[in-house]
């Protein structure tokens, strides 16, 4: 049984079923149960609809020309092909694209397309609205969990990006979007059922057709679900590690208090399909004076001994209110050198999309930003009123001034 957190509000209405989130088997069943399609024709009709939706990217049943008009009309009465609303689209100076997507009233997530990552370009998708993990260095982790995303809402992030990139029908060559990484908002293994179904849809060869070898699921270490992740998805595994000992990881990644490093490493060594061709990626954010010493690098080597792995070193992306600082470039390079000499690939991840707050650990929903913006406005107003009471020649504390400059 998956460790799934279901915080969604149950509706008494019967909305149209969004085909986006149905697997092949689910779509066949839904077509029959709706009464629109006879059981003996369900497989054929499913294959037709599947190709129009996931290969061509259609959002209109009327364009499905190999389906009779009267049946198209019936399909529209029972099913939806609608995309969620794109609230905001930003393009960074480096070409990174960030999408703020409203799935439902008050339900917003961000996803990020990063060019020149992987084979051609990677889409960082979210699996939850908010997050429960409260990793101390992560901006996303400061937002409370609202609920899990549905399968349709996960797949829709890929559809939205492909709409924007003009990448329909699904190309065989020269893709702009070649890789999917579950590294956005949320912990994917707390929503494994929907994540696994979404991967089934995204990887289907007659649809979006992104290989499972190019789909990576990043987890902070929900140990009981690792084996199920490997068996159900065959996805590549990434681990948000960030520390080599339990006391430090307890602070950086509080989930470690539940599943400590020894338990995590044992589960990783047992991950289905682990091999030199299917290495685990360990993510390690570089925090000045916290985890960036040569001793920590050597401890990391000891920890990963015998595991087919590569190590992504991530320069910390500062965000308003954090006490952490990014390690110096010389410290990061020295850390990487120790890992490289031991035979581990340890690329230093180039920060992308910093100017639009799209870099690693910076995703938050617009509704959360608005609340933060309101707080900052109130702080500015309070600071302005206090200015009048300051003695002559005395200024406001620097923190108050800095807070007033952050939008």
Tab-separated table of C-alpha atoms in Angstrom:
chain	number	residue	atom	x	y	z
A	1	UNK	CA	0.000	0.000	0.000
A	2	UNK	CA	1.518	3.295	-1.059
A	3	UNK	CA	2.187	5.934	1.612
A	4	UNK	CA	-0.166	8.438	-0.046
A	5	UNK	CA	-1.403	11.578	1.668
A	6	UNK	CA	-4.950	12.319	0.477
A	7	UNK	CA	-5.875	15.815	1.607
A	8	UNK	CA	-8.156	16.621	-1.302
A	9	UNK	CA	-11.633	17.991	-0.732
A	10	UNK	CA	-14.282	15.522	-1.848
A	11	UNK	CA	-16.877	16.906	-4.219
A	12	UNK	CA	-20.501	15.762	-4.362
A	13	UNK	CA	-20.829	16.786	-8.018
A	14	UNK	CA	-19.954	14.591	-10.999
A	15	UNK	CA	-17.520	16.585	-13.135
A	16	UNK	CA	-16.387	15.480	-16.556
A	17	UNK	CA	-13.656	12.872	-16.441
A	18	UNK	CA	-10.379	14.304	-17.730
A	19	UNK	CA	-8.900	11.791	-20.150
A	20	UNK	CA	-5.426	13.219	-19.559
A	21	UNK	CA	-5.067	11.267	-16.320
A	22	UNK	CA	-6.342	7.881	-17.511
A	23	UNK	CA	-3.983	5.037	-18.319
A	24	UNK	CA	-4.850	2.813	-21.278
A	25	UNK	CA	-6.697	0.377	-19.021
A	26	UNK	CA	-8.396	3.200	-17.159
A	27	UNK	CA	-9.553	4.838	-20.376
A	28	UNK	CA	-11.015	1.585	-21.703
A	29	UNK	CA	-12.917	1.068	-18.468
A	30	UNK	CA	-14.163	4.653	-18.377
A	31	UNK	CA	-15.419	4.500	-21.972
A	32	UNK	CA	-17.460	1.388	-21.229
A	33	UNK	CA	-18.773	2.597	-17.865
A	34	UNK	CA	-19.862	5.894	-19.415
A	35	UNK	CA	-22.114	4.026	-21.835
A	36	UNK	CA	-20.578	5.852	-24.785
A	37	UNK	CA	-18.639	2.869	-26.141
A	38	UNK	CA	-19.599	-0.798	-26.343
A	39	UNK	CA	-17.249	-3.178	-24.553
A	40	UNK	CA	-16.348	-4.954	-27.802
A	41	UNK	CA	-15.208	-1.678	-29.354
A	42	UNK	CA	-13.554	-0.185	-26.282
A	43	UNK	CA	-9.975	-1.168	-27.125
A	44	UNK	CA	-10.169	0.238	-30.656
A	45	UNK	CA	-11.780	3.481	-29.491
A	46	UNK	CA	-9.255	3.829	-26.658
A	47	UNK	CA	-6.365	3.518	-29.120
A	48	UNK	CA	-7.857	6.199	-31.367
A	49	UNK	CA	-8.469	8.649	-28.531
A	50	UNK	CA	-5.097	7.884	-26.966
A	51	UNK	CA	-3.235	8.851	-30.106
A	52	UNK	CA	-5.206	12.066	-30.630
A	53	UNK	CA	-4.658	13.159	-27.012
A	54	UNK	CA	-1.123	12.017	-26.272
A	55	UNK	CA	0.550	11.986	-29.697
A	56	UNK	CA	-1.161	14.944	-31.375
A	57	UNK	CA	-2.019	16.901	-28.234
A	58	UNK	CA	-5.620	17.615	-29.263
A	59	UNK	CA	-8.002	19.253	-26.798
A	60	UNK	CA	-11.120	19.054	-28.997
A	61	UNK	CA	-13.078	15.872	-29.648
A	62	UNK	CA	-14.396	17.371	-32.896
A	63	UNK	CA	-10.914	17.094	-34.415
A	64	UNK	CA	-10.844	13.319	-33.954
A	65	UNK	CA	-11.850	12.613	-37.517
A	66	UNK	CA	-11.721	8.812	-37.353
A	67	UNK	CA	-14.509	8.800	-34.740
A	68	UNK	CA	-18.123	9.239	-35.841
A	69	UNK	CA	-19.647	12.671	-35.163
A	70	UNK	CA	-22.462	11.339	-32.995
A	71	UNK	CA	-19.988	9.513	-30.774
A	72	UNK	CA	-17.776	12.598	-30.527
A	73	UNK	CA	-20.814	14.471	-29.229
A	74	UNK	CA	-21.391	11.783	-26.607
A	75	UNK	CA	-17.738	11.868	-25.577
A	76	UNK	CA	-17.993	15.615	-24.949
A	77	UNK	CA	-20.891	15.007	-22.573
A	78	UNK	CA	-18.865	12.623	-20.407
A	79	UNK	CA	-15.205	13.545	-20.797
A	80	UNK	CA	-12.894	16.531	-20.819
A	81	UNK	CA	-9.633	17.274	-22.628
A	82	UNK	CA	-9.158	20.667	-20.988
A	83	UNK	CA	-5.757	21.977	-19.983
A	84	UNK	CA	-5.337	23.745	-16.653
A	85	UNK	CA	-4.966	27.527	-16.624
A	86	UNK	CA	-1.496	29.002	-17.125
A	87	UNK	CA	-1.491	31.875	-14.652
A	88	UNK	CA	1.993	33.073	-15.494
A	89	UNK	CA	4.771	32.144	-17.888
A	90	UNK	CA	8.271	33.519	-17.393
A	91	UNK	CA	11.385	33.105	-19.513
A	92	UNK	CA	14.797	33.492	-17.912
A	93	UNK	CA	17.805	35.140	-19.491
A	94	UNK	CA	19.283	31.642	-19.898
A	95	UNK	CA	16.215	30.274	-21.712
A	96	UNK	CA	14.665	28.526	-18.713
A	97	UNK	CA	10.865	28.695	-18.769
A	98	UNK	CA	8.765	28.674	-15.614
A	99	UNK	CA	5.037	28.005	-15.642
A	100	UNK	CA	2.646	28.831	-12.836
A	101	UNK	CA	-0.304	26.522	-13.422
A	102	UNK	CA	-3.681	26.745	-11.697
A	103	UNK	CA	-5.169	23.272	-11.482
A	104	UNK	CA	-8.269	24.392	-9.559
A	105	UNK	CA	-9.291	27.385	-7.452
A	106	UNK	CA	-6.523	27.856	-4.890
A	107	UNK	CA	-4.526	24.944	-6.309
A	108	UNK	CA	-1.393	26.228	-8.037
A	109	UNK	CA	1.930	24.620	-8.864
A	110	UNK	CA	5.068	25.573	-10.721
A	111	UNK	CA	6.946	23.538	-13.301
A	112	UNK	CA	10.143	24.502	-15.083
A	113	UNK	CA	11.522	23.702	-18.529
A	114	UNK	CA	15.325	23.798	-18.654
A	115	UNK	CA	16.933	23.733	-22.119
A	116	UNK	CA	20.187	21.893	-22.813
A	117	UNK	CA	19.694	19.428	-19.962
A	118	UNK	CA	19.664	15.702	-20.579
A	119	UNK	CA	19.441	14.802	-24.239
A	120	UNK	CA	17.891	18.130	-25.230
A	121	UNK	CA	15.857	19.721	-22.464
A	122	UNK	CA	14.279	18.670	-19.167
A	123	UNK	CA	10.964	19.501	-17.557
A	124	UNK	CA	10.929	19.691	-13.767
A	125	UNK	CA	7.431	18.668	-12.672
A	126	UNK	CA	5.661	18.906	-9.327
A	127	UNK	CA	3.876	16.027	-7.608
A	128	UNK	CA	2.201	17.873	-4.736
A	129	UNK	CA	0.843	21.329	-4.000
A	130	UNK	CA	3.276	22.386	-1.313
A	131	UNK	CA	5.425	19.976	0.672
A	132	UNK	CA	5.514	18.234	4.047
A	133	UNK	CA	9.268	17.743	4.373
A	134	UNK	CA	10.409	21.189	5.580
A	135	UNK	CA	13.988	20.798	4.367
A	136	UNK	CA	15.675	23.760	5.989
A	137	UNK	CA	17.553	24.965	2.889
A	138	UNK	CA	14.609	24.645	0.470
A	139	UNK	CA	12.298	27.555	-0.353
A	140	UNK	CA	9.589	25.187	-1.610
A	141	UNK	CA	9.627	23.428	1.741
A	142	UNK	CA	8.416	26.574	3.509
A	143	UNK	CA	5.031	26.169	1.832
A	144	UNK	CA	2.547	23.949	3.648
A	145	UNK	CA	1.131	20.906	1.888
A	146	UNK	CA	-2.280	21.507	0.341
A	147	UNK	CA	-2.820	18.168	-1.387
A	148	UNK	CA	-1.432	15.617	-3.800
A	149	UNK	CA	-1.653	16.292	-7.497
A	150	UNK	CA	-3.790	13.891	-9.508
A	151	UNK	CA	-2.412	11.865	-12.396
A	152	UNK	CA	-4.098	14.258	-14.821
A	153	UNK	CA	-2.512	17.265	-13.115
A	154	UNK	CA	0.954	15.733	-13.340
A	155	UNK	CA	0.591	14.810	-17.018
A	156	UNK	CA	-0.906	18.241	-17.731
A	157	UNK	CA	2.377	19.892	-16.760
A	158	UNK	CA	4.052	18.015	-19.601
A	159	UNK	CA	1.248	18.944	-21.987
A	160	UNK	CA	1.484	22.613	-21.046
A	161	UNK	CA	5.231	22.669	-21.699
A	162	UNK	CA	4.819	20.912	-25.043
A	163	UNK	CA	2.074	23.349	-26.016
A	164	UNK	CA	4.429	26.220	-25.274
A	165	UNK	CA	7.338	24.588	-27.130
A	166	UNK	CA	5.151	23.745	-30.126
A	167	UNK	CA	6.121	20.102	-29.808
A	168	UNK	CA	3.016	18.323	-31.135
A	169	UNK	CA	2.724	15.774	-32.607
A	170	UNK	CA	5.307	13.834	-30.639
A	171	UNK	CA	8.577	14.065	-32.586
A	172	UNK	CA	10.833	11.071	-33.110
A	173	UNK	CA	13.946	13.214	-33.499
A	174	UNK	CA	15.069	16.713	-32.568
A	175	UNK	CA	12.979	16.924	-29.418
A	176	UNK	CA	13.204	20.021	-27.291
A	177	UNK	CA	11.706	18.194	-24.317
A	178	UNK	CA	13.559	14.913	-23.896
A	179	UNK	CA	13.703	14.354	-20.133
A	180	UNK	CA	11.296	14.522	-17.198
A	181	UNK	CA	12.486	15.060	-13.633
A	182	UNK	CA	10.187	14.817	-10.631
A	183	UNK	CA	12.111	17.473	-8.752
A	184	UNK	CA	9.465	20.176	-8.424
A	185	UNK	CA	7.126	20.849	-5.539
A	186	UNK	CA	6.409	17.948	-3.207
A	187	UNK	CA	7.739	14.506	-2.311
A	188	UNK	CA	6.873	12.120	-5.195
A	189	UNK	CA	6.913	8.992	-3.038
A	190	UNK	CA	4.114	10.389	-0.872
A	191	UNK	CA	2.022	10.403	-4.064
A	192	UNK	CA	3.363	7.255	-5.676
A	193	UNK	CA	0.115	5.944	-7.167
A	194	UNK	CA	-0.445	9.096	-9.209
A	195	UNK	CA	3.241	9.506	-10.041
A	196	UNK	CA	3.461	5.912	-11.302
A	197	UNK	CA	0.326	6.278	-13.432
A	198	UNK	CA	1.626	9.552	-14.875
A	199	UNK	CA	4.914	7.881	-15.812
A	200	UNK	CA	2.964	5.105	-17.557
A	201	UNK	CA	1.183	7.734	-19.643
A	202	UNK	CA	4.207	9.939	-20.347
A	203	UNK	CA	6.395	7.001	-21.397
A	204	UNK	CA	3.857	5.296	-23.658
A	205	UNK	CA	5.411	4.791	-27.092
A	206	UNK	CA	2.254	5.800	-28.970
A	207	UNK	CA	1.855	9.026	-27.045
A	208	UNK	CA	4.300	11.480	-25.494
A	209	UNK	CA	6.880	8.698	-25.745
A	210	UNK	CA	9.549	9.852	-23.307
A	211	UNK	CA	11.623	6.812	-22.359
A	212	UNK	CA	11.548	5.652	-18.748
A	213	UNK	CA	15.341	5.861	-18.869
A	214	UNK	CA	14.886	9.609	-19.330
A	215	UNK	CA	12.471	9.990	-16.437
A	216	UNK	CA	14.020	10.614	-13.010
A	217	UNK	CA	12.191	10.590	-9.702
A	218	UNK	CA	13.873	12.470	-6.872
A	219	UNK	CA	13.076	11.598	-3.273
A	220	UNK	CA	14.311	12.781	0.087
A	221	UNK	CA	14.262	9.170	1.220
A	222	UNK	CA	10.838	7.637	1.813
A	223	UNK	CA	12.492	4.282	2.385
A	224	UNK	CA	9.413	1.980	2.384
A	225	UNK	CA	8.413	3.122	-1.123
A	226	UNK	CA	11.767	2.840	-2.913
A	227	UNK	CA	11.333	-0.765	-3.994
A	228	UNK	CA	7.796	-0.080	-5.226
A	229	UNK	CA	9.041	2.951	-7.168
A	230	UNK	CA	11.596	0.838	-9.005
A	231	UNK	CA	9.250	-2.043	-9.712
A	232	UNK	CA	6.289	0.071	-10.792
A	233	UNK	CA	8.012	2.756	-12.839
A	234	UNK	CA	11.512	1.587	-13.849
A	235	UNK	CA	12.397	5.266	-13.495
A	236	UNK	CA	15.854	6.535	-12.746
A	237	UNK	CA	16.380	7.299	-9.062
A	238	UNK	CA	17.718	10.491	-7.523
A	239	UNK	CA	18.276	10.978	-3.797
A	240	UNK	CA	18.303	14.354	-2.050
A	241	UNK	CA	21.141	13.513	0.319
A	242	UNK	CA	22.935	16.753	1.279
A	243	UNK	CA	24.703	15.335	4.351
A	244	UNK	CA	26.832	12.349	5.314
A	245	UNK	CA	25.853	11.959	8.969
A	246	UNK	CA	22.538	11.739	10.776
A	247	UNK	CA	22.849	14.776	13.084
A	248	UNK	CA	23.391	17.132	10.150
A	249	UNK	CA	20.880	15.460	7.854
A	250	UNK	CA	18.291	15.581	10.645
A	251	UNK	CA	18.550	19.378	10.370
A	252	UNK	CA	18.803	19.706	6.592
A	253	UNK	CA	16.315	16.949	5.692
A	254	UNK	CA	14.063	16.296	8.716
A	255	UNK	CA	12.660	13.133	7.098
A	256	UNK	CA	15.998	11.607	8.131
A	257	UNK	CA	14.677	11.388	11.697
A	258	UNK	CA	12.186	8.809	10.430
A	259	UNK	CA	14.419	6.996	7.935
A	260	UNK	CA	18.071	7.473	8.809
A	261	UNK	CA	21.042	7.311	6.493
A	262	UNK	CA	21.822	3.654	7.194
A	263	UNK	CA	18.239	2.621	6.326
A	264	UNK	CA	18.270	4.817	3.256
A	265	UNK	CA	21.540	3.465	1.918
A	266	UNK	CA	20.398	-0.130	2.439
A	267	UNK	CA	17.213	0.562	0.446
A	268	UNK	CA	19.211	2.233	-2.326
A	269	UNK	CA	21.520	-0.764	-2.636
A	270	UNK	CA	18.403	-2.926	-3.092
A	271	UNK	CA	16.776	-0.603	-5.666
A	272	UNK	CA	15.407	-2.683	-8.578
A	273	UNK	CA	17.549	-2.468	-11.704
A	274	UNK	CA	20.468	-0.708	-10.046
A	275	UNK	CA	23.568	-1.110	-12.240
A	276	UNK	CA	26.358	0.862	-13.890
A	277	UNK	CA	23.908	1.590	-16.710
A	278	UNK	CA	21.235	2.727	-14.233
A	279	UNK	CA	23.159	4.701	-11.662
A	280	UNK	CA	21.610	6.511	-8.732
A	281	UNK	CA	22.029	10.278	-8.759
A	282	UNK	CA	22.832	11.797	-5.382
A	283	UNK	CA	21.938	15.464	-5.039
A	284	UNK	CA	24.147	17.437	-2.706
A	285	UNK	CA	23.486	21.125	-2.142
A	286	UNK	CA	26.637	23.064	-1.270
A	287	UNK	CA	26.192	25.103	1.915
A	288	UNK	CA	29.000	27.330	3.124
A	289	UNK	CA	30.555	26.092	6.347
A	290	UNK	CA	27.886	23.406	6.747
A	291	UNK	CA	28.618	20.443	4.491
A	292	UNK	CA	31.296	21.591	2.056
A	293	UNK	CA	34.596	20.599	3.697
A	294	UNK	CA	37.101	18.113	2.234
A	295	UNK	CA	36.347	15.830	5.194
A	296	UNK	CA	32.688	15.800	4.171
A	297	UNK	CA	33.687	14.877	0.621
A	298	UNK	CA	35.704	11.935	1.897
A	299	UNK	CA	32.830	10.891	4.170
A	300	UNK	CA	30.541	10.957	1.149
A	301	UNK	CA	32.879	8.624	-0.731
A	302	UNK	CA	32.835	6.203	2.193
A	303	UNK	CA	29.041	6.332	2.347
A	304	UNK	CA	28.558	5.597	-1.363
A	305	UNK	CA	31.186	2.870	-1.645
A	306	UNK	CA	30.020	0.132	-4.004
A	307	UNK	CA	26.927	1.978	-5.253
A	308	UNK	CA	26.797	2.803	-9.002
A	309	UNK	CA	26.311	6.526	-8.633
A	310	UNK	CA	26.928	10.015	-9.815
A	311	UNK	CA	26.844	13.053	-7.561
A	312	UNK	CA	25.267	16.339	-8.568
A	313	UNK	CA	26.825	19.212	-6.653
A	314	UNK	CA	24.271	22.005	-6.436
A	315	UNK	CA	25.378	25.549	-5.580
A	316	UNK	CA	22.862	26.786	-3.020
A	317	UNK	CA	20.254	29.158	-4.422
A	318	UNK	CA	19.630	31.884	-1.826
A	319	UNK	CA	16.058	32.950	-1.123
A	320	UNK	CA	14.558	35.662	1.069
A	321	UNK	CA	14.726	34.756	4.742
A	322	UNK	CA	17.257	31.942	4.593
A	323	UNK	CA	20.287	31.876	6.883
A	324	UNK	CA	22.300	29.619	4.567
A	325	UNK	CA	24.939	30.823	2.120
A	326	UNK	CA	26.315	29.210	-0.983
A	327	UNK	CA	29.759	27.648	-0.713
A	328	UNK	CA	32.568	29.498	-2.449
A	329	UNK	CA	33.434	28.357	-5.940
A	330	UNK	CA	36.863	27.207	-4.755
A	331	UNK	CA	35.263	25.069	-2.021
A	332	UNK	CA	32.874	23.496	-4.516
A	333	UNK	CA	35.684	22.750	-6.966
A	334	UNK	CA	37.846	21.240	-4.212
A	335	UNK	CA	34.918	19.050	-3.136
A	336	UNK	CA	34.329	17.926	-6.728
A	337	UNK	CA	38.018	17.151	-7.237
A	338	UNK	CA	38.031	14.686	-4.337
A	339	UNK	CA	34.983	12.901	-5.769
A	340	UNK	CA	36.351	12.883	-9.310
A	341	UNK	CA	39.672	11.404	-8.242
A	342	UNK	CA	37.754	8.542	-6.623
A	343	UNK	CA	36.079	7.795	-9.951
A	344	UNK	CA	32.679	9.405	-9.389
A	345	UNK	CA	31.144	11.719	-11.956
A	346	UNK	CA	30.376	14.827	-9.943
A	347	UNK	CA	29.192	17.643	-12.178
A	348	UNK	CA	28.598	21.036	-10.614
A	349	UNK	CA	25.056	21.875	-11.587
A	350	UNK	CA	24.923	25.264	-13.279
A	351	UNK	CA	22.236	27.352	-11.575
A	352	UNK	CA	19.457	27.987	-14.086
A	353	UNK	CA	16.569	30.419	-13.994
A	354	UNK	CA	17.710	32.276	-10.895
A	355	UNK	CA	16.379	35.582	-12.243
A	356	UNK	CA	12.839	34.147	-12.313
A	357	UNK	CA	13.177	32.101	-9.081
A	358	UNK	CA	13.119	28.873	-11.072
A	359	UNK	CA	16.325	27.377	-9.691
A	360	UNK	CA	16.563	24.299	-7.520
A	361	UNK	CA	14.577	24.646	-4.302
A	362	UNK	CA	12.953	27.944	-5.284
A	363	UNK	CA	9.502	26.838	-6.459
A	364	UNK	CA	6.451	28.168	-4.649
A	365	UNK	CA	2.881	28.801	-5.729
A	366	UNK	CA	1.588	32.258	-6.580
A	367	UNK	CA	-0.998	32.136	-3.796
A	368	UNK	CA	1.813	31.586	-1.306
A	369	UNK	CA	3.804	34.431	-2.847
A	370	UNK	CA	0.844	36.746	-2.476
A	371	UNK	CA	0.579	35.969	1.203
A	372	UNK	CA	4.293	36.609	1.599
A	373	UNK	CA	3.952	39.824	-0.395
A	374	UNK	CA	1.192	41.016	1.916
A	375	UNK	CA	3.392	40.330	4.928
A	376	UNK	CA	6.292	42.259	3.397
A	377	UNK	CA	4.039	45.210	2.563
A	378	UNK	CA	2.847	45.325	6.160
A	379	UNK	CA	6.451	45.164	7.339
A	380	UNK	CA	7.389	48.079	5.053
A	381	UNK	CA	4.468	50.123	6.321
A	382	UNK	CA	5.413	49.389	9.903
A	383	UNK	CA	9.038	50.241	9.200
A	384	UNK	CA	7.999	53.522	7.576
A	385	UNK	CA	5.922	54.486	10.595
A	386	UNK	CA	8.800	53.604	12.924
A	387	UNK	CA	11.161	55.784	10.887
A	388	UNK	CA	9.519	58.908	12.249
A	389	UNK	CA	10.261	57.854	15.829
A	390	UNK	CA	13.968	57.143	15.284
A	391	UNK	CA	16.426	59.595	16.831
A	392	UNK	CA	18.118	61.951	14.416
A	393	UNK	CA	20.959	60.335	12.521
A	394	UNK	CA	19.794	56.779	13.389
A	395	UNK	CA	18.720	54.453	10.578
A	396	UNK	CA	16.556	51.372	10.280
A	397	UNK	CA	18.260	48.014	10.823
A	398	UNK	CA	19.665	46.546	7.622
A	399	UNK	CA	17.330	43.521	7.772
A	400	UNK	CA	14.292	45.780	7.623
A	401	UNK	CA	15.693	47.673	4.667
A	402	UNK	CA	16.555	44.457	2.860
A	403	UNK	CA	13.092	43.073	3.487
A	404	UNK	CA	11.597	46.186	1.965
A	405	UNK	CA	13.571	45.766	-1.234
A	406	UNK	CA	12.415	42.189	-1.902
A	407	UNK	CA	9.389	41.862	-4.169
